[in-house]
Coordinates of C-alpha atoms and ligand atoms in Angstrom, one line a residue:
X574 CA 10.8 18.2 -25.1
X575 CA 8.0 16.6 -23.7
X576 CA 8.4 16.6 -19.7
X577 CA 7.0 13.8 -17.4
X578 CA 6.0 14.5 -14.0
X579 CA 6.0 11.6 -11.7
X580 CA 5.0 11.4 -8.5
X581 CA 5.2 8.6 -6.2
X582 CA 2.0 6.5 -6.3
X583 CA 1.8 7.5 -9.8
X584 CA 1.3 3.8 -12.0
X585 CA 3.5 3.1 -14.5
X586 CA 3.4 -0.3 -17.1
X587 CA 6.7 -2.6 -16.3
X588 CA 7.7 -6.4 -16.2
X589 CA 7.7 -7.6 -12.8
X590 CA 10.4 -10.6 -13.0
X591 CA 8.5 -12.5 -9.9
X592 CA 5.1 -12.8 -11.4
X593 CA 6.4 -12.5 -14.8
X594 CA 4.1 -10.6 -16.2
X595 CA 3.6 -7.1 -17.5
X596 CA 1.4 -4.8 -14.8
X597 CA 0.8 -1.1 -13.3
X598 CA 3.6 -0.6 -10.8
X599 CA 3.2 2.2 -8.0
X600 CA 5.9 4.2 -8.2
X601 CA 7.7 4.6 -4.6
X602 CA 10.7 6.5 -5.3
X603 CA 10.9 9.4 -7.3
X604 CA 14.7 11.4 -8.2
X605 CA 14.8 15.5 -7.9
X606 CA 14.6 15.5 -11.7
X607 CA 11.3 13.5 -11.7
X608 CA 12.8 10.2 -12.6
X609 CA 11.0 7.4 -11.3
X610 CA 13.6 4.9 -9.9
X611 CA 12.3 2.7 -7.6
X612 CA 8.3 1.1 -8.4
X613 CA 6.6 -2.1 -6.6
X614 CA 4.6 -4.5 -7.8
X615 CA 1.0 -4.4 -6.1
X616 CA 0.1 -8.4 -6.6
X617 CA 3.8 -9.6 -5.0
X618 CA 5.1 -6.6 -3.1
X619 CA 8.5 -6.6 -5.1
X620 CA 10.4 -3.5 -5.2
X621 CA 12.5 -2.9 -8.4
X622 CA 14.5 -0.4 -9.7
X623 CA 14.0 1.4 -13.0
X624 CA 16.5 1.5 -15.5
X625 CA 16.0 3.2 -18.6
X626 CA 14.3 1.6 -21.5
X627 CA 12.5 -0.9 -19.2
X628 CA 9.4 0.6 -18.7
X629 CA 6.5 1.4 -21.3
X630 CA 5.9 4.9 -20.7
X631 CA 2.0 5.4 -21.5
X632 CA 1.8 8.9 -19.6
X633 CA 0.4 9.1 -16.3
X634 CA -2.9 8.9 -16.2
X635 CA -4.6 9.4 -13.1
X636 CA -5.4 6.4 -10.9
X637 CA -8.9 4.8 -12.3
X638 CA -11.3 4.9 -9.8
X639 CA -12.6 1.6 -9.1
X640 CA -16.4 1.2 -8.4
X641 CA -17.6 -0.2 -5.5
X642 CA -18.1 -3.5 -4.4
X643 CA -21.7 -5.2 -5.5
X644 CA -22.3 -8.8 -4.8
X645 CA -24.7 -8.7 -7.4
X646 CA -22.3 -8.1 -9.7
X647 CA -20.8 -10.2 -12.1
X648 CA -16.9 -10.3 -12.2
X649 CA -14.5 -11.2 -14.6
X650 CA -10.5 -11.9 -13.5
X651 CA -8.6 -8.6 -13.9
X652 CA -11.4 -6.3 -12.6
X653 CA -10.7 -4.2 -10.0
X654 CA -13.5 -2.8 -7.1
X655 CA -13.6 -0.7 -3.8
X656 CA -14.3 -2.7 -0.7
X657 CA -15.8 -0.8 1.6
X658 CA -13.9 -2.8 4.4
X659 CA -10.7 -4.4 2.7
X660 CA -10.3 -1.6 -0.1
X661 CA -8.9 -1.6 -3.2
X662 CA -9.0 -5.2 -5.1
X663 CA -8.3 -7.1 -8.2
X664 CA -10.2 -10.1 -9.4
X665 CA -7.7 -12.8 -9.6
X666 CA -10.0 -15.4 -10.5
X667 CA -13.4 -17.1 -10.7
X668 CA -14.6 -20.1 -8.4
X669 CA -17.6 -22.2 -9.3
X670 CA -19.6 -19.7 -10.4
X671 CA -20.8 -17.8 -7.6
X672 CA -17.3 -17.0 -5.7
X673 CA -14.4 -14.7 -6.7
X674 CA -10.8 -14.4 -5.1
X675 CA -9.7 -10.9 -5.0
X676 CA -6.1 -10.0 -4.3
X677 CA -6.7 -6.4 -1.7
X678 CA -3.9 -4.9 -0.4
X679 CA -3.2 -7.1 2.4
X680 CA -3.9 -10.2 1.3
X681 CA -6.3 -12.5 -1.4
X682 CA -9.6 -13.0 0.1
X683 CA -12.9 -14.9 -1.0
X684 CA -16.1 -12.9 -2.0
X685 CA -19.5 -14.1 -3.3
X686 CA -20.2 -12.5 -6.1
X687 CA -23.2 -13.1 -9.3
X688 CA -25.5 -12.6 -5.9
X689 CA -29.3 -12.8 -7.0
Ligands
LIG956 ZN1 5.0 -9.0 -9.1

């Protein structure tokens, strides 16, 4: 029987009802057996509990490093990067060109970005 070891901060794949859409959860709450039963949604904070069957198990895979932050860089939504300042982010989306919003742990902020 194939045996999962989660820890918390481990990701795992789930529906989040608020945003309504599929992402990584962190998990935040972990049983003695290993079963994850509390995870929270890292773009609206929601905790939610795991019940069985609602999750899409892919394994855990180790957190993906994200590379650093470069200005010069062109992003796309849905990439994420390492702020040297604010973190860990996501692009949520593209602004005329030269401007990306980036959702970081505390809160969405406006970087340049395409930077000649
Ligand atoms: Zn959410």
């Amino acid at each position: 029987m194939e045996k999962h070891d989660y820890k918390i901060g481990d990701r795992i794949d789930k529906m989040c009802a608020v945003c309504g859409e599929e992402r990584g959860h962190t998990i935040t709450r972990v049983t003695k057996r290993s079963q994850v039963s509390l995870v929270s949604c890292p773009k609206c904070g929601t905790s939610s509990s795991l019940r069985k069957g609602q999750a899409i198990l892919k394994g855990v895979a180790p957190a993906k490093a994200s590379a650093p932050y470069d200005r010069r860089h062109t992003y796309r939504a849905g990439q994420t990067m390492l702020h040297s300042a604010f973190g860990e982010g996501e692009v949520t989306g593209v602004i005329e060109g030269r401007k990306i919003d980036v959702l970081f742990t505390d809160r969405l902020r406006r970087l340049v970005h395409s930077f000649a």
